[in-house]
PDB file of C-alpha atoms in Angstrom:
ATOM      1  CA  VAL P   1      11.218  23.784 -95.168  1.00 96.00           C
ATOM      2  CA  ASN P   2      12.423  26.274 -92.549  1.00 96.00           C
ATOM      3  CA  ASN P   3      11.436  29.151 -94.800  1.00 96.00           C
ATOM      4  CA  ILE P   4       7.899  27.707 -95.020  1.00 96.00           C
ATOM      5  CA  LEU P   5       7.743  27.206 -91.280  1.00 97.00           C
ATOM      6  CA  ASP P   6       9.087  30.718 -90.583  1.00 96.00           C
ATOM      7  CA  ASN P   7       6.522  32.383 -92.832  1.00 96.00           C
ATOM      8  CA  ILE P   8       3.380  30.284 -93.216  1.00 97.00           C
ATOM      9  CA  ASP P   9       1.648  31.867 -90.200  1.00 95.00           C
ATOM     10  CA  LYS P  10       2.000  35.278 -91.875  1.00 97.00           C
ATOM     11  CA  ILE P  11      -0.370  34.232 -94.667  1.00 96.00           C
ATOM     12  CA  ASN P  12      -3.775  35.811 -94.128  1.00 95.00           C
ATOM     13  CA  VAL P  13      -6.608  33.302 -94.655  1.00 94.00           C
ATOM     14  CA  THR P  14     -10.273  34.097 -94.460  1.00 94.00           C
ATOM     15  CA  THR P  15     -11.967  30.674 -94.786  1.00 96.00           C
ATOM     16  CA  ASP P  16     -11.801  27.523 -92.733  1.00 95.00           C
ATOM     17  CA  ALA P  17     -10.986  25.598 -95.934  1.00 95.00           C
ATOM     18  CA  ASP P  18      -7.945  27.745 -96.539  1.00 96.00           C
ATOM     19  CA  LYS P  19      -6.849  27.457 -92.899  1.00 95.00           C
ATOM     20  CA  THR P  20      -7.098  23.649 -93.233  1.00 96.00           C
ATOM     21  CA  LYS P  21      -4.989  23.734 -96.431  1.00 96.00           C
ATOM     22  CA  LEU P  22      -2.307  25.872 -94.743  1.00 96.00           C
ATOM     23  CA  ASN P  23      -2.245  23.543 -91.742  1.00 97.00           C
ATOM     24  CA  ILE P  24      -1.674  20.599 -94.034  1.00 97.00           C
ATOM     25  CA  VAL P  25       1.215  22.381 -95.777  1.00 97.00           C
ATOM     26  CA  LYS P  26       2.661  23.214 -92.353  1.00 98.00           C
ATOM     27  CA  GLY P  27       2.281  19.585 -91.244  1.00 98.00           C
ATOM     28  CA  GLU P  28       3.995  18.386 -94.406  1.00 98.00           C
ATOM     29  CA  ALA P  29       6.873  20.863 -93.741  1.00 98.00           C
ATOM     30  CA  TYR P  30       7.310  19.478 -90.184  1.00 98.00           C
ATOM     31  CA  PHE P  31       7.219  15.962 -91.577  1.00 98.00           C
ATOM     32  CA  PHE P  32       9.862  16.659 -94.208  1.00 98.00           C
ATOM     33  CA  ARG P  33      12.139  18.480 -91.742  1.00 98.00           C
ATOM     34  CA  ALA P  34      11.933  15.457 -89.444  1.00 98.00           C
ATOM     35  CA  PHE P  35      12.562  13.137 -92.390  1.00 98.00           C
ATOM     36  CA  TYR P  36      15.549  15.135 -93.628  1.00 98.00           C
ATOM     37  CA  TYR P  37      17.132  15.391 -90.198  1.00 98.00           C
ATOM     38  CA  TYR P  38      16.543  11.703 -89.566  1.00 98.00           C
ATOM     39  CA  ASN P  39      18.344  10.837 -92.748  1.00 98.00           C
ATOM     40  CA  LEU P  40      21.162  13.293 -92.021  1.00 98.00           C
ATOM     41  CA  VAL P  41      21.760  12.051 -88.528  1.00 98.00           C
ATOM     42  CA  LEU P  42      21.695   8.418 -89.671  1.00 97.00           C
ATOM     43  CA  ARG P  43      24.402   9.074 -92.302  1.00 97.00           C
ATOM     44  CA  TRP P  44      26.600  11.738 -90.731  1.00 97.00           C
ATOM     45  CA  ALA P  45      26.651  11.030 -87.005  1.00 97.00           C
ATOM     46  CA  LYS P  46      27.245   8.207 -84.582  1.00 96.00           C
ATOM     47  CA  ASP P  47      24.449   5.743 -84.054  1.00 96.00           C
ATOM     48  CA  TYR P  48      22.087   6.739 -81.252  1.00 98.00           C
ATOM     49  CA  GLU P  49      23.369   5.371 -77.985  1.00 97.00           C
ATOM     50  CA  LYS P  50      21.252   6.448 -74.997  1.00 97.00           C
ATOM     51  CA  SER P  51      24.278   6.672 -72.658  1.00 98.00           C
ATOM     52  CA  THR P  52      26.320   8.953 -74.995  1.00 98.00           C
ATOM     53  CA  ALA P  53      23.713  10.692 -77.169  1.00 98.00           C
ATOM     54  CA  SER P  54      23.903  13.842 -75.108  1.00 98.00           C
ATOM     55  CA  SER P  55      27.629  14.235 -75.822  1.00 98.00           C
ATOM     56  CA  ASP P  56      28.032  12.551 -79.239  1.00 98.00           C
ATOM     57  CA  LEU P  57      28.171  15.052 -82.111  1.00 97.00           C
ATOM     58  CA  GLY P  58      25.327  14.870 -84.572  1.00 98.00           C
ATOM     59  CA  VAL P  59      24.660  17.317 -87.442  1.00 98.00           C
ATOM     60  CA  PRO P  60      24.127  21.056 -87.358  1.00 97.00           C
ATOM     61  CA  LEU P  61      20.581  21.790 -86.223  1.00 97.00           C
ATOM     62  CA  VAL P  62      19.209  24.720 -88.179  1.00 97.00           C
ATOM     63  CA  LEU P  63      15.567  25.584 -87.494  1.00 97.00           C
ATOM     64  CA  THR P  64      15.247  28.993 -89.130  1.00 94.00           C
ATOM     65  CA  TYR P  65      15.963  30.089 -92.675  1.00 92.00           C
ATOM     66  CA  ASP P  66      19.239  32.062 -92.716  1.00 92.00           C
ATOM     67  CA  VAL P  67      21.859  31.337 -95.367  1.00 91.00           C
ATOM     68  CA  THR P  68      24.483  33.304 -93.402  1.00 94.00           C
ATOM     69  CA  LEU P  69      24.476  30.888 -90.476  1.00 93.00           C
ATOM     70  CA  LYS P  70      27.552  28.797 -89.749  1.00 95.00           C
ATOM     71  CA  PRO P  71      26.117  26.454 -87.161  1.00 95.00           C
ATOM     72  CA  ALA P  72      28.107  24.109 -84.990  1.00 96.00           C
ATOM     73  CA  ARG P  73      27.152  20.489 -84.744  1.00 97.00           C
ATOM     74  CA  ALA P  74      24.402  19.687 -82.322  1.00 98.00           C
ATOM     75  CA  THR P  75      24.455  16.540 -80.154  1.00 98.00           C
ATOM     76  CA  VAL P  76      22.812  13.378 -81.429  1.00 98.00           C
ATOM     77  CA  GLN P  77      20.303  13.726 -78.570  1.00 98.00           C
ATOM     78  CA  ALA P  78      19.358  17.302 -79.638  1.00 98.00           C
ATOM     79  CA  VAL P  79      18.853  16.182 -83.208  1.00 98.00           C
ATOM     80  CA  TYR P  80      16.650  13.244 -82.250  1.00 98.00           C
ATOM     81  CA  ASP P  81      14.724  15.411 -79.815  1.00 98.00           C
ATOM     82  CA  GLN P  82      14.028  17.890 -82.626  1.00 98.00           C
ATOM     83  CA  ILE P  83      12.988  15.073 -84.998  1.00 98.00           C
ATOM     84  CA  LEU P  84      10.469  13.819 -82.406  1.00 98.00           C
ATOM     85  CA  LEU P  85       9.169  17.389 -81.827  1.00 98.00           C
ATOM     86  CA  ASP P  86       8.669  17.876 -85.524  1.00 98.00           C
ATOM     87  CA  ILE P  87       6.904  14.529 -85.739  1.00 98.00           C
ATOM     88  CA  GLU P  88       4.543  15.553 -82.983  1.00 98.00           C
ATOM     89  CA  GLN P  89       3.719  18.759 -84.820  1.00 98.00           C
ATOM     90  CA  ALA P  90       3.182  16.876 -88.082  1.00 98.00           C
ATOM     91  CA  LYS P  91       0.913  14.350 -86.350  1.00 97.00           C
ATOM     92  CA  ALA P  92      -1.254  17.112 -84.922  1.00 97.00           C
ATOM     93  CA  LEU P  93      -1.499  19.013 -88.167  1.00 98.00           C
ATOM     94  CA  LEU P  94      -2.035  15.967 -90.421  1.00 97.00           C
ATOM     95  CA  ALA P  95      -4.414  14.059 -88.162  1.00 95.00           C
ATOM     96  CA  SER P  96      -7.228  14.496 -90.653  1.00 93.00           C
ATOM     97  CA  VAL P  97      -5.202  13.370 -93.711  1.00 93.00           C
ATOM     98  CA  ALA P  98      -6.187   9.743 -94.088  1.00 91.00           C
ATOM     99  CA  GLY P  99      -3.608   7.181 -95.166  1.00 85.00           C
ATOM    100  CA  ALA P 100      -3.850   5.283 -98.413  1.00 85.00           C
ATOM    101  CA  LYS P 101      -1.738   2.631-100.068  1.00 84.00           C
ATOM    102  CA  ALA P 102       1.196   4.118-102.045  1.00 84.00           C
ATOM    103  CA  SER P 103       0.060   7.662-101.291  1.00 87.00           C
ATOM    104  CA  THR P 104       1.843  10.368-103.242  1.00 86.00           C
ATOM    105  CA  LYS P 105       1.058  12.833-100.421  1.00 92.00           C
ATOM    106  CA  VAL P 106       2.150  12.967 -96.808  1.00 96.00           C
ATOM    107  CA  THR P 107      -0.546  11.369 -94.602  1.00 96.00           C
ATOM    108  CA  LYS P 108      -0.891  10.682 -90.918  1.00 96.00           C
ATOM    109  CA  ASP P 109       0.286   7.122 -91.639  1.00 96.00           C
ATOM    110  CA  CYS P 110       3.502   8.519 -93.208  1.00 96.00           C
ATOM    111  CA  VAL P 111       4.195  10.402 -89.971  1.00 98.00           C
ATOM    112  CA  THR P 112       3.510   7.305 -87.868  1.00 97.00           C
ATOM    113  CA  ALA P 113       5.800   5.128 -90.024  1.00 97.00           C
ATOM    114  CA  LEU P 114       8.613   7.719 -89.683  1.00 98.00           C
ATOM    115  CA  GLU P 115       8.075   7.889 -85.942  1.00 98.00           C
ATOM    116  CA  ALA P 116       8.373   4.101 -85.662  1.00 98.00           C
ATOM    117  CA  LYS P 117      11.659   4.183 -87.655  1.00 98.00           C
ATOM    118  CA  VAL P 118      13.044   6.916 -85.405  1.00 98.00           C
ATOM    119  CA  TYR P 119      12.239   4.945 -82.259  1.00 98.00           C
ATOM    120  CA  LEU P 120      13.814   1.892 -83.825  1.00 98.00           C
ATOM    121  CA  SER P 121      17.024   3.820 -84.527  1.00 98.00           C
ATOM    122  CA  MET P 122      16.997   5.054 -80.928  1.00 98.00           C
ATOM    123  CA  ASP P 123      16.837   1.410 -79.746  1.00 97.00           C
ATOM    124  CA  ASN P 124      13.514   2.207 -78.116  1.00 98.00           C
ATOM    125  CA  TYR P 125      11.981  -1.062 -79.188  1.00 98.00           C
ATOM    126  CA  ALA P 126       8.888  -0.798 -77.018  1.00 98.00           C
ATOM    127  CA  LYS P 127       7.902   2.527 -78.598  1.00 98.00           C
ATOM    128  CA  ALA P 128       8.846   1.286 -82.074  1.00 98.00           C
ATOM    129  CA  VAL P 129       6.525  -1.724 -81.676  1.00 97.00           C
ATOM    130  CA  GLU P 130       3.760   0.362 -80.122  1.00 97.00           C
ATOM    131  CA  THR P 131       3.926   2.937 -82.928  1.00 97.00           C
ATOM    132  CA  SER P 132       4.214   0.481 -85.822  1.00 95.00           C
ATOM    133  CA  ALA P 133       1.402  -1.626 -84.349  1.00 95.00           C
ATOM    134  CA  GLN P 134      -0.952   1.309 -85.028  1.00 93.00           C
ATOM    135  CA  LEU P 135      -0.259   0.885 -88.760  1.00 92.00           C
ATOM    136  CA  ILE P 136      -0.258  -2.901 -88.752  1.00 90.00           C
ATOM    137  CA  SER P 137      -3.472  -3.272 -86.757  1.00 91.00           C
ATOM    138  CA  ALA P 138      -5.365  -0.831 -89.022  1.00 90.00           C
ATOM    139  CA  GLY P 139      -5.001  -3.343 -91.856  1.00 88.00           C
ATOM    140  CA  THR P 140      -4.564  -0.687 -94.576  1.00 90.00           C
ATOM    141  CA  TYR P 141      -1.137  -2.002 -95.564  1.00 89.00           C
ATOM    142  CA  LYS P 142      -0.854  -5.749 -95.963  1.00 86.00           C
ATOM    143  CA  LEU P 143       2.650  -7.108 -95.327  1.00 85.00           C
ATOM    144  CA  VAL P 144       4.283  -9.132 -98.068  1.00 87.00           C
ATOM    145  CA  THR P 145       4.137 -12.843 -97.291  1.00 90.00           C
ATOM    146  CA  THR P 146       4.866 -14.557-100.620  1.00 92.00           C
ATOM    147  CA  ALA P 147       7.507 -14.430-103.331  1.00 93.00           C
ATOM    148  CA  ALA P 148       4.906 -13.299-105.864  1.00 91.00           C
ATOM    149  CA  ALA P 149       3.776 -10.468-103.614  1.00 89.00           C
ATOM    150  CA  LEU P 150       7.365  -9.391-103.057  1.00 91.00           C
ATOM    151  CA  LYS P 151       7.973  -9.276-106.775  1.00 90.00           C
ATOM    152  CA  SER P 152       4.790  -7.289-107.256  1.00 88.00           C
ATOM    153  CA  GLU P 153       5.867  -4.890-104.516  1.00 86.00           C
ATOM    154  CA  TRP P 154       9.318  -4.121-105.913  1.00 85.00           C
ATOM    155  CA  ALA P 155       9.264  -4.947-109.642  1.00 88.00           C
ATOM    156  CA  THR P 156       5.932  -3.399-110.681  1.00 84.00           C
ATOM    157  CA  ASP P 157       5.129  -1.056-107.772  1.00 80.00           C
ATOM    158  CA  ALA P 158       1.828  -2.905-107.374  1.00 81.00           C
ATOM    159  CA  GLY P 159       2.256  -3.988-103.783  1.00 79.00           C
ATOM    160  CA  GLU P 160       0.014  -3.665-100.747  1.00 84.00           C
ATOM    161  CA  GLU P 161       2.450  -2.497 -98.074  1.00 87.00           C
ATOM    162  CA  THR P 162       3.805   0.776 -99.486  1.00 87.00           C
ATOM    163  CA  ILE P 163       2.754   3.707 -97.270  1.00 90.00           C
ATOM    164  CA  MET P 164       4.144   6.518 -99.411  1.00 90.00           C
ATOM    165  CA  GLN P 165       5.559   6.523-102.904  1.00 85.00           C
ATOM    166  CA  MET P 166       6.979   9.596-104.466  1.00 81.00           C
ATOM    167  CA  VAL P 167       6.155  10.026-108.146  1.00 78.00           C
ATOM    168  CA  ALA P 168       8.977   9.654-110.707  1.00 74.00           C
ATOM    169  CA  ILE P 169       8.140   9.669-114.402  1.00 77.00           C
ATOM    170  CA  ALA P 170      10.650   8.470-116.993  1.00 75.00           C
ATOM    171  CA  PRO P 171      12.852   9.963-118.356  1.00 76.00           C
ATOM    172  CA  SER P 172      12.746  12.811-115.782  1.00 68.00           C
ATOM    173  CA  GLU P 173      13.230  10.679-112.743  1.00 63.00           C
TER     174      GLU P 173
END
């Protein structure tokens, strides 16, 4: 992801369509970097506590492609700040990519869902509610309310509330 972000602006494009495609790729890269760092900090650092986040150790924060780096651990606050910066970049670059149920591509709704999860992990419940309400109020993704709908969602991948679903085809999954 860092390699893409370091080099994508060096690609010479001549048409607006190509510029749009590159911006989508760049937005996807920012989304995935935020997604990866979010999952890393959840699993390998202390939970976000506002009073100690600026001193608690998180994970190394590497934002450029360099295999020779031996980075120290960043603070939990620095990692979450970077996640939110990457989400903002992704939101701007993917604003025109409409959401769809069980999308196999990164959409603006995927970015919004990740943002809501990040705020929830930061115990910023007001921002988590505000952000997730954008998805809920749009009505694109209907929340499961019955046992049959729950079974459909998880047993046959035929639900209504999945925002993004990566493709896995047997037996190569």
